[in-house]
Coordinates of C-alpha atoms and ligand atoms in Angstrom, one line a residue:
M1 CA 0.0 0.0 0.0
S2 CA 1.3 3.4 -0.8
K3 CA 1.8 5.8 2.0
R4 CA -1.2 7.8 3.0
Y5 CA -1.1 11.3 4.7
Y6 CA -3.8 13.3 6.3
I7 CA -2.5 16.9 6.5
T8 CA -4.4 19.7 8.4
T9 CA -4.2 23.4 9.1
P10 CA -5.8 25.0 12.1
I11 CA -9.3 26.1 11.4
Y12 CA -9.2 29.9 11.4
Y13 CA -11.5 32.2 13.4
V14 CA -13.9 33.9 11.1
N15 CA -14.0 37.1 13.1
D16 CA -10.8 38.0 11.3
K17 CA -10.0 38.3 7.7
P18 CA -7.3 36.0 6.3
H19 CA -3.9 37.5 6.7
I20 CA -0.4 36.3 5.9
G21 CA -0.1 34.4 9.2
H22 CA -3.0 32.2 8.1
A23 CA -1.7 32.1 4.6
Y24 CA 1.7 30.9 5.7
T25 CA 0.4 27.8 7.4
T26 CA -2.1 27.1 4.6
I27 CA 0.6 27.4 1.9
A28 CA 2.9 25.2 4.0
G29 CA 0.2 22.5 4.1
D30 CA -0.4 22.8 0.4
I31 CA 3.3 22.4 -0.4
L32 CA 3.5 19.3 1.8
A33 CA 0.3 17.8 0.3
R34 CA 1.5 18.5 -3.3
Y35 CA 4.9 17.1 -2.5
Y36 CA 3.6 13.8 -1.1
K37 CA 1.2 13.5 -4.0
S38 CA 4.1 13.9 -6.4
Q39 CA 5.8 11.1 -4.6
G40 CA 2.8 8.8 -5.3
A41 CA 1.3 9.0 -1.9
E42 CA -2.4 9.3 -1.2
V43 CA -3.1 12.6 0.5
F44 CA -6.1 14.3 2.1
Y45 CA -5.5 18.0 2.8
L46 CA -7.9 19.7 5.2
T47 CA -8.4 23.4 6.1
G48 CA -11.5 25.3 7.3
T49 CA -13.0 27.8 9.6
D50 CA -13.8 28.0 13.4
E51 CA -17.2 29.7 13.6
H52 CA -18.6 29.3 17.1
G53 CA -17.9 31.1 20.4
S54 CA -18.3 34.5 22.0
K55 CA -15.7 36.2 19.9
V56 CA -17.4 35.4 16.7
A57 CA -20.9 36.2 18.1
E58 CA -19.6 39.6 19.2
S59 CA -18.2 40.3 15.8
A60 CA -21.5 39.3 14.2
D61 CA -23.2 41.7 16.6
Q62 CA -20.9 44.5 15.7
A63 CA -21.6 43.9 12.0
N64 CA -25.3 43.9 12.7
M65 CA -25.8 40.5 11.3
S66 CA -27.0 37.2 12.7
P67 CA -24.1 34.9 13.7
Q68 CA -25.0 32.5 10.8
E69 CA -25.1 35.2 8.2
F70 CA -21.9 36.6 9.5
V71 CA -20.0 33.3 9.5
D72 CA -21.3 32.4 6.0
Q73 CA -19.9 35.7 4.7
Q74 CA -16.6 35.4 6.5
A75 CA -15.9 31.7 5.6
E76 CA -16.1 32.8 1.9
L77 CA -13.2 35.2 2.5
Y78 CA -11.0 32.3 3.5
K79 CA -12.1 30.2 0.5
Q80 CA -11.5 33.1 -1.8
A81 CA -8.0 33.8 -0.4
W82 CA -7.1 30.1 -0.6
S83 CA -8.3 30.0 -4.2
N84 CA -6.2 33.1 -5.0
L85 CA -3.2 31.4 -3.6
N86 CA -3.8 28.2 -5.6
I87 CA -4.3 26.1 -2.4
E88 CA -5.5 22.6 -3.4
Y89 CA -7.4 21.4 -0.3
D90 CA -9.5 18.3 -0.4
Y91 CA -12.1 19.5 2.1
F92 CA -13.1 22.8 3.7
V93 CA -14.6 22.1 7.1
R94 CA -16.8 24.6 8.9
T95 CA -17.8 24.1 12.5
T96 CA -21.3 25.2 11.7
D97 CA -21.7 22.3 9.2
Q98 CA -24.4 19.9 10.2
R99 CA -21.9 17.0 9.8
H100 CA -19.4 18.6 12.2
K101 CA -22.1 19.3 14.8
Q102 CA -23.4 15.8 14.8
S103 CA -19.9 14.4 15.1
V104 CA -19.1 16.7 18.0
K105 CA -22.2 15.6 19.8
K106 CA -21.2 12.0 19.3
F107 CA -17.7 12.5 20.6
M108 CA -18.9 14.5 23.7
G109 CA -21.3 11.7 24.4
V110 CA -18.4 9.2 24.4
L111 CA -16.4 11.4 26.8
H112 CA -19.3 11.5 29.1
E113 CA -20.0 7.7 28.9
K114 CA -16.4 7.0 29.6
K115 CA -16.6 9.3 32.6
A116 CA -13.8 11.6 31.3
V117 CA -15.8 14.7 32.2
Y118 CA -17.3 15.9 35.5
E119 CA -19.5 18.8 36.6
G120 CA -18.0 21.7 38.4
Q121 CA -18.2 25.4 39.2
Y122 CA -15.9 27.6 37.3
E123 CA -14.5 30.8 38.5
G124 CA -11.9 32.2 36.3
L125 CA -10.5 34.9 34.1
Y126 CA -11.6 34.6 30.5
C127 CA -10.1 36.3 27.5
T128 CA -12.5 36.5 24.6
G129 CA -9.7 37.3 22.2
C130 CA -8.0 34.1 23.0
E131 CA -11.2 32.2 23.7
K132 CA -9.6 30.7 26.8
F133 CA -9.2 31.0 30.6
L134 CA -6.1 32.7 31.7
T135 CA -4.2 32.2 35.0
E136 CA -3.2 35.2 37.1
K137 CA 0.4 34.2 36.3
E138 CA -0.2 34.6 32.6
L139 CA -1.4 38.2 32.9
V140 CA 0.9 41.2 32.3
D141 CA -0.1 44.2 34.3
G142 CA -3.5 42.7 34.7
L143 CA -4.0 42.4 30.9
C144 CA -4.0 39.4 28.5
P145 CA -0.4 39.6 27.0
Y146 CA -1.7 38.8 23.5
H147 CA -4.8 41.1 23.3
K148 CA -3.7 43.8 25.9
K149 CA -7.2 43.7 27.4
P150 CA -8.3 42.8 30.9
P151 CA -9.9 39.4 31.0
Q152 CA -13.5 39.0 32.2
K153 CA -14.2 37.4 35.5
I154 CA -16.5 34.5 35.0
T155 CA -18.4 32.3 37.4
E156 CA -20.6 29.5 35.9
K157 CA -21.3 25.9 35.9
N158 CA -19.1 24.0 33.5
Y159 CA -18.2 20.4 32.7
F160 CA -14.5 19.7 33.0
F161 CA -12.3 17.3 31.3
K162 CA -10.1 15.1 33.5
L163 CA -6.9 16.2 31.9
K164 CA -4.9 15.0 34.9
D165 CA -5.8 11.4 34.2
Y166 CA -4.1 11.5 30.8
L167 CA -1.1 13.9 31.4
N168 CA 1.5 11.2 32.0
K169 CA 0.4 9.1 29.0
V170 CA 0.5 12.1 26.7
K171 CA 3.9 13.1 28.0
K172 CA 5.3 9.6 27.3
L173 CA 3.8 9.8 23.8
I174 CA 5.6 13.1 23.2
E175 CA 8.9 12.0 24.7
S176 CA 9.0 8.8 22.6
D177 CA 8.0 10.7 19.4
K178 CA 4.8 8.6 19.1
I179 CA 3.4 12.1 18.7
A180 CA 6.4 13.7 17.0
I181 CA 6.4 17.4 17.7
R182 CA 8.7 19.3 15.4
P183 CA 10.9 21.3 15.1
I184 CA 12.6 19.9 18.2
N185 CA 12.6 23.3 20.0
Q186 CA 8.8 23.1 19.9
K187 CA 8.9 19.6 21.4
N188 CA 10.9 21.0 24.2
E189 CA 8.5 23.9 24.5
T190 CA 5.6 21.4 24.9
L191 CA 7.4 19.4 27.6
G192 CA 8.2 22.6 29.3
L193 CA 4.5 23.3 29.7
Y194 CA 4.4 20.4 32.1
K195 CA 6.6 22.3 34.5
Q196 CA 4.1 25.2 34.6
G197 CA 1.3 22.9 35.8
L198 CA -1.6 21.8 33.7
E199 CA -5.1 21.9 35.1
D200 CA -8.3 20.1 34.1
F201 CA -10.1 22.4 31.5
S202 CA -13.7 23.1 30.9
V203 CA -15.3 21.5 27.9
S204 CA -18.5 23.5 28.0
R205 CA -19.8 27.1 28.6
E206 CA -23.1 28.0 30.1
K207 CA -23.4 31.6 29.0
V208 CA -22.1 31.3 25.5
K209 CA -25.1 30.9 23.2
W210 CA -23.4 30.5 19.8
G211 CA -22.3 26.9 19.9
I212 CA -23.1 23.2 19.8
P213 CA -25.3 22.0 22.7
L214 CA -23.8 19.4 25.0
P215 CA -25.8 16.2 24.3
F216 CA -26.0 15.4 28.0
D217 CA -26.9 18.9 29.3
K218 CA -28.6 21.1 26.8
K219 CA -28.2 24.2 28.9
Q220 CA -24.5 24.1 28.1
N221 CA -22.7 24.6 24.8
V222 CA -19.5 22.9 23.9
Y223 CA -16.5 25.2 24.6
V224 CA -15.3 26.6 21.3
W225 CA -11.8 25.1 21.5
V226 CA -13.2 21.6 22.3
D227 CA -15.6 22.0 19.4
A228 CA -12.8 23.3 17.1
L229 CA -10.3 20.5 17.7
Q230 CA -12.8 17.9 16.7
N231 CA -12.9 19.3 13.2
Y232 CA -9.9 17.0 12.4
I233 CA -12.0 13.9 13.0
S234 CA -15.5 15.2 12.0
A235 CA -14.1 16.1 8.5
V236 CA -13.1 12.5 7.9
G237 CA -16.2 10.9 9.1
Y238 CA -16.0 10.4 12.8
G239 CA -19.4 9.2 13.9
D240 CA -20.8 9.1 10.4
N241 CA -18.6 7.2 8.0
Q242 CA -16.6 4.4 9.6
E243 CA -14.8 3.5 6.4
E244 CA -13.7 7.0 5.6
F245 CA -12.6 7.5 9.2
K246 CA -10.5 4.4 9.2
K247 CA -8.9 5.3 6.0
W248 CA -7.9 8.9 6.9
W249 CA -7.7 9.0 10.7
E250 CA -6.7 5.5 11.7
E251 CA -4.6 4.3 8.8
A252 CA -3.1 7.5 7.4
E253 CA -0.2 9.4 8.9
V254 CA -1.9 12.4 10.5
I255 CA 0.1 15.7 10.4
H256 CA -1.2 18.8 12.1
L257 CA 0.3 22.1 11.2
M258 CA 0.0 25.3 13.2
A259 CA 1.9 28.2 14.8
R260 CA 3.2 28.0 18.4
D261 CA 0.3 30.1 19.7
I262 CA -2.0 27.0 19.9
L263 CA 0.6 24.4 20.8
K264 CA -0.9 23.5 24.2
F265 CA -4.3 22.8 22.7
H266 CA -2.9 20.5 20.0
A267 CA 0.0 18.9 21.7
I268 CA -1.5 18.2 25.1
F269 CA -5.3 18.7 25.3
W270 CA -6.2 17.1 21.9
P271 CA -4.2 13.9 22.4
A272 CA -5.6 13.6 25.9
M273 CA -9.2 14.0 24.6
L274 CA -8.6 11.3 22.0
L275 CA -7.1 8.9 24.5
A276 CA -10.1 9.4 26.8
A277 CA -12.5 8.6 23.9
G278 CA -10.5 5.7 22.7
V279 CA -9.6 7.3 19.4
A280 CA -6.2 7.1 17.6
I281 CA -3.8 10.0 18.2
P282 CA -2.1 12.1 15.5
E283 CA 1.4 11.0 14.4
R284 CA 3.1 14.4 13.8
E285 CA 2.6 18.0 14.7
F286 CA 4.6 20.7 13.0
I287 CA 4.8 24.0 14.8
H288 CA 6.0 27.2 13.1
G289 CA 6.9 30.5 14.5
F290 CA 4.9 33.7 14.8
F291 CA 5.3 36.6 12.4
S292 CA 5.5 40.2 13.4
I293 CA 5.4 43.1 11.0
N294 CA 8.2 45.6 11.1
G295 CA 8.8 44.5 14.7
Q296 CA 5.1 44.7 15.8
K297 CA 2.5 42.1 16.4
M298 CA 0.2 41.8 13.5
S299 CA -3.2 43.0 14.7
K300 CA -6.4 44.6 13.5
S301 CA -6.2 47.4 16.1
L302 CA -2.6 48.3 15.0
G303 CA -3.9 48.3 11.4
N304 CA -0.8 46.5 10.2
I305 CA -2.3 43.3 8.9
I306 CA -1.0 42.2 5.5
D307 CA -3.7 40.8 3.2
P308 CA -2.4 37.9 1.1
N309 CA -4.7 38.9 -1.7
E310 CA -2.9 42.2 -2.0
L311 CA 0.4 40.4 -2.2
V312 CA -1.0 38.2 -5.0
N313 CA -2.1 41.3 -6.8
E314 CA 1.3 42.8 -6.5
F315 CA 3.6 39.8 -7.1
G316 CA 1.5 37.0 -8.5
I317 CA 0.5 33.7 -6.9
D318 CA 3.7 31.8 -7.1
A319 CA 5.9 34.6 -6.1
T320 CA 3.7 35.3 -3.0
R321 CA 4.0 31.6 -2.1
Y322 CA 7.8 31.8 -2.6
L323 CA 8.2 35.0 -0.7
L324 CA 6.2 33.9 2.3
L325 CA 7.8 30.5 2.6
S326 CA 11.5 31.3 1.9
Q327 CA 12.0 34.0 4.5
F328 CA 12.3 32.1 7.8
P329 CA 13.1 28.7 9.2
F330 CA 9.8 27.0 9.9
G331 CA 10.1 26.9 13.7
A332 CA 11.4 30.4 14.2
D333 CA 9.6 33.6 14.7
G334 CA 10.1 36.1 11.9
N335 CA 9.8 39.8 11.4
I336 CA 8.3 40.6 8.0
E337 CA 9.6 43.7 6.3
L338 CA 7.6 44.5 3.2
K339 CA 10.5 46.1 1.4
R340 CA 12.4 42.8 1.6
F341 CA 9.6 41.2 -0.5
T342 CA 10.4 43.4 -3.5
E343 CA 14.2 42.9 -3.0
K344 CA 13.8 39.2 -2.7
Y345 CA 11.4 39.1 -5.7
N346 CA 13.9 40.9 -7.9
S347 CA 17.0 39.0 -6.7
D348 CA 15.7 35.4 -6.5
L349 CA 12.8 35.4 -9.0
A350 CA 13.4 38.0 -11.7
N351 CA 17.2 37.9 -11.7
G352 CA 17.8 34.4 -10.3
L353 CA 15.3 31.9 -11.8
G354 CA 13.7 34.1 -14.4
N355 CA 17.1 35.2 -15.8
L356 CA 18.4 31.6 -16.0
V357 CA 15.4 30.5 -17.9
A358 CA 15.5 33.4 -20.3
R359 CA 19.2 33.1 -21.0
T360 CA 19.1 29.3 -21.5
L361 CA 16.1 29.3 -23.8
N362 CA 17.5 32.3 -25.7
M363 CA 20.8 30.4 -26.3
I364 CA 19.2 27.2 -27.3
E365 CA 17.1 29.2 -29.8
K366 CA 20.1 31.1 -31.1
F367 CA 23.0 28.6 -31.1
S368 CA 21.2 25.3 -31.5
D369 CA 18.3 26.2 -33.8
G370 CA 15.8 25.7 -30.9
K371 CA 16.8 22.1 -30.3
I372 CA 18.2 20.8 -27.1
P373 CA 21.5 19.3 -28.3
A374 CA 21.3 16.0 -26.3
I375 CA 18.7 14.1 -24.4
V376 CA 17.6 15.9 -21.3
K377 CA 18.1 13.9 -18.1
C378 CA 15.5 14.9 -15.6
S379 CA 15.7 12.3 -12.9
R380 CA 18.1 13.6 -10.3
D381 CA 16.7 14.4 -6.9
F382 CA 17.9 17.7 -5.8
G383 CA 20.3 16.7 -3.0
P384 CA 18.5 17.0 0.3
V385 CA 15.5 18.9 -1.0
N386 CA 13.1 16.0 -0.4
K387 CA 14.4 15.4 3.1
F388 CA 14.0 19.2 3.9
I389 CA 10.4 19.2 2.6
E390 CA 9.6 16.2 4.7
E391 CA 11.0 18.0 7.7
L392 CA 9.1 21.2 6.7
A393 CA 12.4 23.0 6.4
F394 CA 11.0 24.9 3.4
D395 CA 13.5 27.7 3.6
K396 CA 16.4 25.1 3.4
A397 CA 14.7 23.3 0.5
L398 CA 14.4 26.5 -1.4
K399 CA 17.9 27.6 -0.6
E400 CA 19.2 24.3 -2.0
I401 CA 17.3 24.8 -5.2
W402 CA 18.4 28.4 -5.5
S403 CA 22.0 27.4 -5.0
Q404 CA 21.7 25.3 -8.2
I405 CA 20.1 28.3 -10.0
D406 CA 23.0 30.5 -8.9
W407 CA 25.5 27.8 -9.9
A408 CA 24.0 27.6 -13.4
N409 CA 23.9 31.4 -13.8
T410 CA 27.6 31.4 -12.9
Q411 CA 28.4 28.7 -15.3
I412 CA 26.9 30.8 -18.1
D413 CA 28.9 33.8 -17.0
Q414 CA 32.2 31.8 -16.9
Q415 CA 31.8 29.6 -19.9
K416 CA 30.5 32.4 -22.1
P417 CA 28.5 30.3 -24.6
W418 CA 28.4 33.2 -27.1
E419 CA 32.2 33.0 -27.3
L420 CA 32.2 29.3 -27.6
H421 CA 29.7 29.8 -30.5
K422 CA 32.0 32.3 -32.1
A423 CA 35.0 30.1 -31.7
G424 CA 33.1 27.1 -33.2
E425 CA 33.5 25.0 -30.1
K426 CA 30.4 23.0 -30.8
D427 CA 31.0 20.1 -28.4
K428 CA 31.6 22.3 -25.4
L429 CA 28.6 24.5 -26.3
N430 CA 26.3 21.6 -26.8
K431 CA 27.4 20.0 -23.5
L432 CA 26.7 23.2 -21.6
L433 CA 23.3 23.8 -23.3
S434 CA 22.1 20.2 -22.6
E435 CA 23.3 20.4 -19.0
L436 CA 21.4 23.7 -18.6
A437 CA 18.2 22.2 -20.1
S438 CA 18.5 19.2 -17.8
L439 CA 18.9 21.4 -14.9
L440 CA 15.9 23.5 -15.8
C441 CA 13.8 20.3 -16.0
E442 CA 15.0 19.3 -12.6
I443 CA 14.3 22.7 -11.2
A444 CA 10.9 22.7 -12.7
K445 CA 10.0 19.5 -10.9
A446 CA 11.6 20.6 -7.6
I447 CA 9.8 23.9 -7.4
T448 CA 6.4 22.6 -8.5
P449 CA 5.0 22.0 -4.9
F450 CA 6.1 25.5 -4.0
M451 CA 5.2 27.2 -7.2
P452 CA 2.8 25.0 -9.1
Q453 CA 2.2 27.2 -12.1
T454 CA 5.8 28.2 -12.6
G455 CA 6.9 24.6 -12.4
Q456 CA 4.4 23.5 -15.0
K457 CA 5.1 26.5 -17.3
L458 CA 8.8 25.8 -17.2
L459 CA 8.3 22.1 -17.9
G460 CA 6.1 23.1 -20.9
L461 CA 8.8 25.6 -22.2
I462 CA 11.5 22.9 -22.4
S463 CA 9.3 20.0 -23.5
V464 CA 8.6 21.3 -27.0
D465 CA 10.3 20.3 -30.2
R466 CA 11.5 23.8 -31.0
I467 CA 12.4 26.0 -28.1
K468 CA 11.7 29.7 -28.2
K469 CA 12.4 32.3 -25.7
G470 CA 9.2 33.6 -24.3
E471 CA 7.8 36.2 -22.0
P472 CA 9.9 36.6 -18.8
L473 CA 8.7 34.4 -16.0
F474 CA 9.0 37.2 -13.5
A475 CA 8.9 40.8 -14.6
R476 CA 11.2 43.0 -12.6
R477 CA 9.5 45.3 -10.0
Ligands
LIG1 N1 -9.5 28.9 15.7 C1 -8.2 28.6 16.4 C2 -7.6 27.3 15.9 C3 -8.5 26.1 16.1 S1 -7.7 24.7 15.4 C4 -8.5 23.4 16.0 C5 -7.3 29.8 16.1 N2 -7.5 30.5 15.0 S2 -6.7 31.7 14.4 O1 -7.4 32.3 13.4 O2 -6.2 32.5 15.5 O3 -5.5 31.0 13.7 C6 -4.3 30.7 14.4 C7 -3.3 30.1 13.4 O4 -3.2 31.0 12.3 C8 -1.9 30.0 14.0 O5 -1.7 28.8 14.7 C9 -1.1 30.0 12.7 O6 -1.3 28.8 12.0 C10 -1.8 31.1 11.9 N3 -1.4 32.5 12.3 C11 -2.1 33.5 12.7 N4 -1.4 34.6 13.0 C12 -0.1 34.3 12.8 C13 1.1 35.0 12.8 N5 1.2 36.3 13.2 N6 2.2 34.4 12.4 C14 2.2 33.1 12.0 N7 1.1 32.4 11.9 C15 0.0 32.9 12.4 O7 -6.3 29.9 16.8

């Protein structure tokens, strides 16, 4: 049986518009999915939207819309952005889907039957921005450190999940890499959370009206995070299609992608809930860093959000994908500077790849009558590129490919084919041209998961009987 992968992104809150933070994770998943498909694996790639909870209900209120109207409108923005970025997902899950709601009810019922939840009184500090309870220790000057707002004091009846019963098991799974958390700094970060103390958490809310009713106490709605995490199983048939569920959850390698802001929910709470319900756990979790913009947190209130659609308008689809993914190591935080986008576009795409393609095709047309002088070999794997992609070290994979592009451009500068042509050195010239054509073919294949249209276009340019130089791949900015 060929390998099977089930790749997921977080489901994004619909109170926000998609920005480049969301785009980064979604492009990363798309690259991984396209890469595995190109290796002959079966892949299911999931993304979607998180549509319940007080934050979304408040935003709907502010927009003077019913929550359902509001979430319908907002979910479209995500679909539109992903289409603009050429994201090839297999399914878009929404937590307001009937199928998801049914699945959540089923799972919550199982937790209840297995006595993994208990009733309690909650008194705590709730940050609506985070949609979670904060401890006094987490506050900075009495404010939520992320949203810079005071949390609300809340006292209500809740059901709690017996996290403590599963903490040791989850820890062992993480330590042994049965749940492989990568990059390794994020695995250490997760294990570090154990030292801070981890408390049972509530799985329901009494006063939040926009949510899924708890099947065993209809006065309560499922806590938005507990609802949201279940998207990963509802989308592949938990509680409604055993065959599909087996295929994609139990038998595939499950890979969750996200940024470090939601590590605790995914690396600890989620596996614990699955263990409690007797459901299989995910195999891998890849955690990337957090972007800031010119040194500041990206936020609506600061007005510094970068819209991926605008980048696509400015640079095109593939260049946007390249520029976002090539800048930082996956696990590290990064500071985005917009002016670097233009610089990098010009140096790597217009001058680097674009120029190599233009020069090579031009020379084949001019010195070889449009015919590649020898058979093109296009089988070589690009050194460690595959390994880097599998480790989600996208910046390294791209650097490796670009080092070949730079090498080829240097070969042209040094060997000066136009002089070889003048001097009648046919063998040397032909050897160089066929090497360059082979390299272009290999580059086309290697960049396809990252830049699908460019990869295909390039393959098309060199697969014809008579090669002609065409429009530049990337016009200078
Ligand atoms: N709805 C929850 C996730 C539930 S998943 C079961 C949520 N949504 S979110 O809209 O806030 O999205 C968070 C995710 O968006 C991050 O984990 C990351 O994938 C991406 N990013 C959002 N802002 C980001 C940055 N500034 N930088 C990098 N990625 C960021 O949390």
